[in-house]
Structures are given as C-alpha cells and as structure tokens.
Coordinates of C-alpha atoms and ligand atoms in Angstrom, one line a residue:
M1154 CA 5.6 28.4 37.9
V1155 CA 4.0 28.1 41.3
N1156 CA 1.2 25.7 41.6
S1157 CA -1.3 28.3 43.0
K1158 CA -0.8 30.4 39.8
I1159 CA -1.6 27.4 37.6
Q1160 CA -4.6 26.6 39.7
A1161 CA -5.9 30.1 39.4
G1162 CA -5.7 30.1 35.7
E1163 CA -7.0 26.6 35.4
E1164 CA -10.2 27.4 37.3
N1165 CA -11.5 28.9 34.1
L1166 CA -11.2 25.7 32.1
L1167 CA -13.6 22.8 32.3
H1168 CA -12.2 20.2 34.6
V1169 CA -12.2 17.2 32.3
Y1170 CA -8.4 16.6 32.4
N1171 CA -6.3 15.3 35.3
R1172 CA -3.4 17.7 34.6
F1173 CA 0.1 17.5 36.0
P1174 CA 1.0 20.6 38.0
I1175 CA 3.4 22.0 35.5
A1176 CA 3.1 24.8 33.0
L1177 CA 5.0 24.2 29.8
D1178 CA 6.5 27.0 27.8
H1179 CA 8.5 25.8 24.8
G1180 CA 10.2 22.8 23.3
N1181 CA 13.2 21.7 21.3
G1182 CA 13.8 18.3 19.7
M1183 CA 13.1 15.6 22.3
Y1184 CA 12.6 18.1 25.2
V1185 CA 10.0 20.5 26.5
Y1186 CA 10.6 23.2 29.1
D1187 CA 8.4 24.6 31.8
T1188 CA 8.0 28.3 32.7
D1189 CA 10.7 27.9 35.2
G1190 CA 13.1 26.6 32.6
K1191 CA 13.0 23.0 33.9
E1192 CA 13.7 20.4 31.2
Y1193 CA 11.6 17.4 30.5
L1194 CA 12.5 14.5 28.3
D1195 CA 9.4 13.8 26.2
F1196 CA 8.3 10.2 25.7
A1197 CA 4.7 11.2 25.4
A1198 CA 4.9 13.5 22.3
G1199 CA 1.7 15.2 23.3
F1200 CA -0.1 11.9 22.9
A1201 CA 1.9 10.5 20.0
V1202 CA 1.5 13.8 18.1
T1203 CA 4.8 15.5 17.7
G1204 CA 6.5 12.8 15.7
L1205 CA 9.1 15.2 14.4
G1206 CA 9.7 16.6 17.9
Y1207 CA 9.6 20.2 18.8
N1208 CA 10.9 23.3 17.0
N1209 CA 11.6 21.6 13.7
K1210 CA 12.9 24.6 11.9
E1211 CA 11.9 23.6 8.4
L1212 CA 8.3 22.9 9.5
N1213 CA 8.1 26.1 11.6
E1214 CA 9.4 28.3 8.8
T1215 CA 6.9 26.8 6.3
L1216 CA 4.0 27.3 8.7
K1217 CA 5.0 30.9 9.4
E1218 CA 5.2 31.7 5.7
Q1219 CA 1.7 30.1 5.2
V1220 CA 0.3 32.2 8.0
D1221 CA 1.5 35.3 6.3
K1222 CA 0.0 34.3 3.0
I1223 CA -3.4 32.9 4.0
Y1224 CA -4.6 30.3 6.5
H1225 CA -8.3 30.0 5.9
I1226 CA -10.4 30.1 2.8
S1227 CA -13.3 27.6 3.3
N1228 CA -13.8 24.4 1.3
L1229 CA -15.7 26.2 -1.5
Y1230 CA -12.3 27.1 -2.9
Y1231 CA -9.3 25.0 -3.7
H1232 CA -5.8 25.4 -2.3
E1233 CA -2.9 23.8 -3.9
N1234 CA -1.4 22.5 -0.7
C1235 CA -4.5 20.6 0.1
G1236 CA -4.5 18.7 -3.2
E1237 CA -0.8 18.0 -2.8
A1238 CA -1.2 16.9 0.8
A1239 CA -4.0 14.6 -0.2
A1240 CA -1.9 13.1 -3.0
A1241 CA 1.0 12.6 -0.6
L1242 CA -1.3 10.9 1.9
N1243 CA -2.9 8.7 -0.8
K1244 CA 0.5 7.6 -1.9
I1245 CA 1.5 6.3 1.5
T1246 CA -1.9 4.9 2.5
G1247 CA -2.7 3.3 -0.8
M1248 CA -6.1 5.0 -0.7
D1249 CA -7.6 7.2 -3.4
R1250 CA -9.8 9.9 -1.9
V1251 CA -9.1 12.0 1.2
F1252 CA -11.3 14.2 3.4
F1253 CA -9.4 16.4 5.9
T1254 CA -10.8 16.8 9.4
N1255 CA -9.8 18.7 12.5
S1256 CA -9.2 15.7 14.7
G1257 CA -9.0 12.0 15.1
S1258 CA -12.6 11.7 16.5
E1259 CA -13.8 13.6 13.5
A1260 CA -11.9 11.4 11.1
N1261 CA -13.6 8.3 12.7
E1262 CA -17.0 10.1 12.5
G1263 CA -16.4 10.6 8.8
A1264 CA -15.3 7.0 8.3
L1265 CA -18.5 5.6 10.1
K1266 CA -20.7 8.0 8.0
S1267 CA -18.9 6.9 4.9
A1268 CA -19.6 3.2 5.6
R1269 CA -23.3 3.9 6.3
R1270 CA -23.5 6.0 3.1
Y1271 CA -21.9 3.2 1.1
A1272 CA -24.5 0.8 2.3
Y1273 CA -27.3 3.4 1.7
T1274 CA -26.4 4.0 -1.9
R1275 CA -26.3 0.4 -2.6
Q1276 CA -29.5 -0.3 -0.7
T1277 CA -28.1 -3.2 1.2
G1278 CA -29.9 -2.3 4.4
K1279 CA -26.7 -2.7 6.3
Y1280 CA -26.1 -0.3 9.2
E1281 CA -24.4 -2.2 12.1
F1282 CA -20.8 -1.8 13.2
I1283 CA -18.5 -4.2 14.9
A1284 CA -15.9 -2.6 17.1
M1285 CA -13.4 -4.0 19.5
E1286 CA -13.3 -4.2 23.3
N1287 CA -10.7 -1.9 24.8
S1288 CA -10.7 0.2 21.6
F1289 CA -10.5 4.0 21.6
H1290 CA -11.8 6.0 18.7
G1291 CA -12.5 9.4 20.2
R1292 CA -15.1 11.4 22.2
S1293 CA -17.7 12.6 19.7
F1294 CA -21.0 10.6 19.6
G1295 CA -20.1 8.4 16.7
A1296 CA -16.6 7.8 17.8
V1297 CA -17.5 7.1 21.4
S1298 CA -20.3 4.7 20.3
V1299 CA -17.6 2.4 18.8
T1300 CA -15.2 2.9 21.8
G1301 CA -14.9 -0.3 23.8
H1302 CA -15.0 1.0 27.3
D1303 CA -18.2 1.3 29.3
S1304 CA -16.9 4.3 31.3
Y1305 CA -16.5 6.3 28.1
R1306 CA -19.9 5.4 26.8
E1307 CA -22.3 5.0 29.7
P1308 CA -22.8 8.6 30.8
F1309 CA -23.8 9.6 27.2
E1310 CA -26.2 6.8 26.3
P1311 CA -28.3 6.3 24.2
L1312 CA -25.5 6.3 21.6
V1313 CA -25.4 5.4 17.9
P1314 CA -27.5 2.1 17.6
G1315 CA -26.2 -1.1 16.0
V1316 CA -22.8 -1.3 17.5
H1317 CA -21.4 -4.7 18.7
F1318 CA -18.2 -5.2 20.6
A1319 CA -15.9 -8.2 19.8
K1320 CA -13.0 -9.4 21.8
F1321 CA -9.8 -8.1 20.3
N1322 CA -7.8 -10.8 18.6
N1323 CA -10.6 -13.3 18.8
L1324 CA -11.7 -14.0 15.2
D1325 CA -14.5 -16.5 16.2
N1326 CA -16.0 -13.8 18.4
V1327 CA -16.0 -11.4 15.5
K1328 CA -17.6 -14.0 13.2
S1329 CA -20.3 -14.7 15.8
L1330 CA -21.3 -11.0 15.7
V1331 CA -21.4 -10.6 11.9
N1332 CA -24.8 -10.7 10.3
E1333 CA -26.5 -9.5 7.2
K1334 CA -26.8 -6.0 8.7
T1335 CA -23.1 -5.5 9.4
C1336 CA -21.8 -2.6 7.4
A1337 CA -18.3 -2.1 8.8
I1338 CA -15.7 -3.4 11.2
I1339 CA -13.5 -0.8 12.9
L1340 CA -10.3 -1.5 14.7
E1341 CA -6.9 -0.1 15.7
P1342 CA -4.2 -2.5 14.5
L1343 CA -2.3 -1.6 17.6
Q1344 CA -4.6 -0.4 20.4
G1345 CA -3.3 2.7 22.2
E1346 CA -5.5 3.9 25.0
G1347 CA -6.7 0.4 25.6
G1348 CA -3.3 -0.8 26.8
I1349 CA -0.9 -1.1 23.8
N1350 CA -2.4 -4.3 22.4
L1351 CA -1.1 -5.4 19.1
A1352 CA -3.4 -7.3 16.7
T1353 CA -2.2 -10.7 15.6
Q1354 CA -1.4 -11.5 12.0
E1355 CA -4.2 -14.0 11.9
F1356 CA -6.7 -11.5 13.3
M1357 CA -5.9 -8.8 10.8
E1358 CA -6.0 -11.2 7.9
G1359 CA -9.1 -12.8 9.2
I1360 CA -11.0 -9.5 9.5
R1361 CA -10.0 -8.7 5.9
Q1362 CA -11.3 -12.0 4.7
I1363 CA -14.6 -11.7 6.6
C1364 CA -15.1 -8.2 5.1
D1365 CA -14.3 -9.5 1.6
E1366 CA -16.7 -12.4 1.9
K1367 CA -19.6 -10.6 3.5
D1368 CA -19.4 -7.2 1.7
I1369 CA -18.4 -5.4 4.9
L1370 CA -16.0 -2.4 5.0
M1371 CA -12.8 -2.6 7.0
I1372 CA -11.9 0.6 8.8
C1373 CA -8.5 0.9 10.3
D1374 CA -8.1 3.6 12.9
E1375 CA -4.4 4.6 12.5
V1376 CA -4.8 7.9 14.4
Q1377 CA -2.2 6.8 17.0
C1378 CA -0.4 3.8 15.5
G1379 CA 0.0 5.3 12.1
M1380 CA 2.6 7.7 10.7
G1381 CA 5.6 5.5 11.0
R1382 CA 5.2 4.7 14.7
T1383 CA 5.2 1.0 14.4
G1384 CA 7.9 0.7 11.8
S1385 CA 5.7 0.7 8.7
M1386 CA 4.1 3.9 7.5
F1387 CA 0.7 2.6 8.8
A1388 CA 0.4 -0.3 11.2
C1389 CA -2.0 -2.2 8.9
Q1390 CA 0.8 -2.3 6.3
G1391 CA 3.0 -4.2 8.8
F1392 CA 0.4 -7.0 8.4
G1393 CA 0.1 -6.6 4.7
V1394 CA -3.5 -5.8 5.1
K1395 CA -5.2 -2.9 3.2
P1396 CA -8.4 -1.6 4.7
D1397 CA -11.2 0.1 2.8
I1398 CA -11.2 3.2 4.9
I1399 CA -8.3 4.5 7.0
T1400 CA -8.4 7.2 9.6
V1401 CA -5.4 9.4 10.6
A1402 CA -4.7 12.4 12.8
K1403 CA -2.2 13.0 15.7
A1404 CA 1.3 12.9 14.1
I1405 CA 0.1 13.9 10.6
G1406 CA 0.2 17.6 11.4
N1407 CA 2.9 17.3 14.1
G1408 CA 0.5 19.3 16.4
I1409 CA -1.3 21.6 13.9
P1410 CA -4.9 20.3 14.4
V1411 CA -5.6 18.1 11.5
G1412 CA -6.8 14.6 10.7
A1413 CA -8.2 12.8 7.7
F1414 CA -10.2 9.8 6.6
A1415 CA -9.3 8.3 3.3
M1416 CA -11.0 5.6 1.2
T1417 CA -10.5 3.5 -1.9
K1418 CA -12.1 4.4 -5.2
K1419 CA -14.5 1.6 -4.8
V1420 CA -15.9 2.9 -1.6
A1421 CA -15.8 6.5 -2.8
E1422 CA -17.9 5.7 -5.8
Y1423 CA -20.9 4.7 -3.6
S1424 CA -20.1 6.8 -0.5
L1425 CA -20.4 10.4 0.6
K1426 CA -21.7 12.7 -2.2
Q1427 CA -21.9 16.5 -2.6
G1428 CA -23.6 17.9 0.5
D1429 CA -23.3 14.7 2.6
H1430 CA -20.4 15.9 4.7
G1431 CA -18.2 18.9 5.4
A1432 CA -16.1 20.8 7.9
T1433 CA -15.6 24.6 7.9
Y1434 CA -12.0 24.4 9.0
G1435 CA -11.2 20.9 7.8
G1436 CA -8.1 20.9 5.6
N1437 CA -7.6 24.7 5.7
P1438 CA -4.4 25.9 4.0
L1439 CA -2.5 26.0 7.3
A1440 CA -3.5 22.4 8.2
C1441 CA -2.7 21.1 4.7
T1442 CA 0.6 22.9 4.6
A1443 CA 1.5 21.1 7.8
V1444 CA 0.5 17.7 6.4
K1445 CA 2.3 18.4 3.1
K1446 CA 5.5 19.5 4.9
V1447 CA 5.4 16.8 7.6
L1448 CA 5.1 14.1 4.9
E1449 CA 7.9 15.7 2.9
I1450 CA 10.2 15.7 5.9
F1451 CA 9.3 12.1 6.7
E1452 CA 10.5 11.1 3.2
K1453 CA 13.5 13.4 3.0
E1454 CA 14.9 12.6 6.4
H1455 CA 14.1 8.8 6.2
I1456 CA 12.1 8.9 9.4
L1457 CA 10.7 5.4 8.8
D1458 CA 14.1 4.0 8.4
H1459 CA 15.2 5.7 11.6
V1460 CA 12.2 4.2 13.5
N1461 CA 13.3 0.7 12.4
E1462 CA 16.9 1.4 13.3
I1463 CA 16.2 2.8 16.7
S1464 CA 13.3 0.7 18.0
P1465 CA 15.2 -2.5 18.7
Y1466 CA 17.2 -0.5 21.2
L1467 CA 14.0 0.7 23.0
T1468 CA 12.8 -2.9 23.0
K1469 CA 16.0 -4.2 24.4
R1470 CA 16.1 -1.6 27.2
L1471 CA 12.5 -2.2 28.1
D1472 CA 13.0 -6.0 28.1
E1473 CA 16.0 -5.4 30.5
M1474 CA 13.8 -3.4 32.8
T1475 CA 11.1 -6.1 32.7
E1476 CA 13.7 -8.7 33.8
K1477 CA 15.1 -6.4 36.5
W1478 CA 12.0 -5.0 38.2
A1479 CA 9.5 -7.2 40.1
C1480 CA 6.7 -4.7 39.6
I1481 CA 6.9 -4.9 35.8
V1482 CA 4.9 -7.8 34.2
Q1483 CA 5.7 -7.4 30.5
R1484 CA 6.6 -5.2 27.6
K1485 CA 3.9 -4.6 25.1
G1486 CA 3.7 -3.1 21.6
K1487 CA 5.9 -2.5 18.6
G1488 CA 8.3 0.0 17.2
L1489 CA 8.0 3.4 19.0
M1490 CA 4.6 2.6 20.4
Q1491 CA 5.4 0.5 23.4
G1492 CA 4.3 0.0 27.0
L1493 CA 5.4 -1.6 30.2
Q1494 CA 2.6 -3.3 32.1
F1495 CA 3.0 -3.1 35.9
N1496 CA 1.4 -5.2 38.6
I1497 CA 0.8 -2.0 40.6
P1498 CA -1.3 1.1 39.7
V1499 CA 0.8 3.4 37.5
G1500 CA -0.6 6.8 38.4
E1501 CA 2.0 7.4 41.1
I1502 CA 4.8 6.2 38.7
N1503 CA 3.7 8.6 36.0
K1504 CA 3.4 11.5 38.5
R1505 CA 6.9 10.9 39.9
A1506 CA 8.3 10.5 36.4
V1507 CA 7.1 13.9 35.4
E1508 CA 8.5 15.4 38.6
N1509 CA 11.8 13.7 37.7
G1510 CA 11.8 15.4 34.3
L1511 CA 10.4 12.5 32.1
L1512 CA 7.0 12.8 30.3
V1513 CA 5.2 9.4 29.8
I1514 CA 1.6 8.6 29.7
Q1515 CA -0.6 5.8 31.0
A1516 CA -2.7 3.3 29.1
E1517 CA -5.4 1.0 30.3
G1518 CA -4.4 -2.0 32.5
N1519 CA -1.5 -0.5 34.5
V1520 CA 0.5 0.3 31.5
I1521 CA 3.1 3.1 31.2
R1522 CA 3.1 4.1 27.5
F1523 CA 6.1 5.2 25.5
V1524 CA 5.2 7.1 22.3
P1525 CA 8.2 9.4 21.9
P1526 CA 8.9 11.7 19.0
L1527 CA 10.2 9.5 16.2
I1528 CA 13.5 11.4 16.0
L1529 CA 14.8 10.1 19.3
E1530 CA 18.3 8.6 19.6
E1531 CA 19.9 5.9 21.8
K1532 CA 21.0 8.5 24.4
H1533 CA 17.4 9.6 24.9
I1534 CA 16.4 6.0 25.5
D1535 CA 19.2 5.6 28.1
E1536 CA 18.1 8.9 29.7
M1537 CA 14.5 7.7 29.9
V1538 CA 15.5 4.4 31.5
E1539 CA 17.7 6.1 34.0
K1540 CA 14.9 8.6 35.0
L1541 CA 12.3 5.9 35.2
E1542 CA 14.4 3.6 37.2
Q1543 CA 15.1 6.4 39.7
V1544 CA 11.3 6.6 40.2
L1545 CA 10.9 2.8 40.4
M1546 CA 13.5 2.7 43.2
G1547 CA 11.1 4.2 45.6
L1548 CA 8.0 2.3 44.4
C1549 CA 8.8 -1.1 43.1
Ligands
LIG1383 C1 -6.4 10.0 20.0 C2 -7.2 9.0 19.3 C3 -8.4 9.3 18.7 C4 -9.1 10.6 18.9 O1 -8.4 11.7 18.3 P1 -8.7 13.2 18.7 O2 -7.9 14.0 17.8 O3 -8.4 13.3 20.2 O4 -10.2 13.4 18.5 C5 -9.0 8.3 17.9 N1 -8.5 7.1 17.7 C6 -7.3 6.8 18.3 C7 -6.8 5.4 18.1 C8 -6.6 7.7 19.1 O5 -5.5 7.3 19.7

C-alpha cells in the first residue's frame, strides 16, 4: 500500500502513535502480511499479545461459533464460558476470584480499587501505594498514577494521590517508603516498557515479606510478563512468590480485548462488594470464550513446555549477537521476553528492521524488545537474527 494512501486514512485518527508506514492485512503463525503481500516475521506479537500466533484455526473456529450464538449479554446474566474461563484462570494463578476487564489498564484500575476497598472495609485508614520506577501499568488515571515515568504522568497531573515510587530491585528503598498508610505495593516481576528489567529473587521475596508483616497487599502486574512468556505460567511463580492480587491481559485473549484482575479469598472477603465495580463489556461471552479456549490450547499443546525448550536457543543467539556487535551492551530478560540494550538510539534500528521484514519493538533505555508468539521455532530465531544483523551492518 502506498504511503500517501495510509496517510490519508490515518488523518482521521488521533495522532498518539508513531506508526510504521505499513498497512497490515492478515497473519499466519509467526508471520503477518501487508496489503501488498509483503511478509514480516513477528517478534512483537502486537505487544506480547498474540502468544498463540496468528490464524490459530481452533481458536478462530471457536470464536466464529460464539459470534453466531451470542457475544454480548451484560453482566446481569451468567454465561457458562465466563465461569469456566474464571475457573481456568484461578487454577493457573492460584487466585480465587476473578473480574474480567477489557484491557490491562482496566485490570490495574480494578486492582488498585480492590486494595483501597480492602483497607476501607477494615477501616485501617490505609490508602497509599508504592510503585516502582520505570514501571508501566497503563494509561488510565489510576494506572498512569502508578506508572514510574514522569513523561507519562506529568501532562495529566494532579493524579491519584498517595503514590510513592521506589527504585526497582532496591528493597531498602521500598522499606523507607512504607508507612502505616501504605495499602498496596504494585510491581511487574519483569518490567516490559521500562526496559526489560527482571526483578531479583531477593526483591520479590522481600516485597512479599514486607507485605505480610505490615498488612499490605502485593499486586503483581502480569499483563505483559504473564501467560507463559517467562517460562512459568506467571512470572511471579518463577520466584515462588504468590501475590494477593494479580492482573493479566495481553496474551490471555490472544488479541480479543480482554483482561482480568484476580484476588485471593482473603482479599475478596473484604474487598469490592456488589455495586462497587463493573464493566459493561467486561468478560462478555466472546471475551470469555477467547480466554477459555486460549487456556485450553495452552494446556493441550504444552505451550509452557515449548517456551522452556525454545528460550535457551533465543538466549544463546542473543548472547552471540551481544559478543559480536560493538553497539550491543547486553542481553536482558528471561524466556521469551528478552531485549538487547544498545549504546545507540534504537529508533532507526527498529524502523529498518520493519523495512527488512522483521517486527520488533523498543523499550526504555535503548532496548530492542523481543516478545514473539510463544509458538516460535529455532528457524524463526535464526531468521530474526539474520534480518536484524542485516540492519546492524549499516548502523553498528
Ligand atoms: C500493556 C501493559 C499494560 C496496559 O495494558 P492495556 O491493555 O494497554 O491497557 C499494563 N501493564 C503492563 C505491564 C503492560 O505491559
């Protein structure tokens, strides 16, 4: 598709995205295709969303059948697939109660409200949140209030009051911010947008311990790092740490807009009550059918095992690139959520990679991020390295 045609259509959209000048048309497996039929190897997965890749026949057929039956009923009525999706989600998160949302931001909004409501019921007077520097929790007011980047927050101030930012992986700094008003600590076990920063074992365990000792709720934002991406179903489980509230979205619907926050029975007992929260679309039959089917496929096709089999090869190839190229500082991350940190700005690298038929995304701090569909094979990793190295040849 010619650029001018894209621009003409794009004029009608609000200009908040720095879009690449390509118009995508369809996808299959690890690849997407533009309107001219050009093929792109996808290591972005629509921002870590399409874990099962594109055009998964079983998922597509199931969604089509559900569309023909019914796809919206409102939450005044029960739909079987929602109860079943929630049960499946509870089974893998270890939580007890689920609320389905339309997005990751909304999942975090719900988690923050849940924590405030928990404190309110128990009349503890707690309302403050501790969040992490370099975190990303979404764009709605609550979510952006706990996002650790000035540029995301400043234009929209004043935000939700009572938020303190701690240095990621610095337990002493967290401790210094805790007081009798702290109601919850929210963090991503593996920060995505913030530059692919993995929490340390000590940090995750330390946060859990602080929360237990001081009657504070631990909220893990698994929107990006969850759903098998790091080699455990949820990244917090890789540390053997169980939060009180967990938030998910992105890969859980493979692209059907759906997220969720889930909590333990203990939290639910004192938290959101009838009338406290809701979402007209949240967890409609189509969204819940997607979640139910995605989780079924995960189990049936042993996606998690596959992630653990394939990710050492990605690690190896990225380590080799780090050795070889002077402009690469280090490899970061875990499993199929990794990044290469460069000592030069990565905008141009990303742009040329897309031109060269490889979709990758950037993260904070000159990082090129790799969050491919979880179904990838070694040959795709080889193809990615080849395409990226062709780009680096002119820049590095
Ligand atoms: C993407 C993301 C969000 C926001 O999700 P949306 O669906 O865009 O609202 C929240 N937290 C993390 C960690 C994310 O990566």
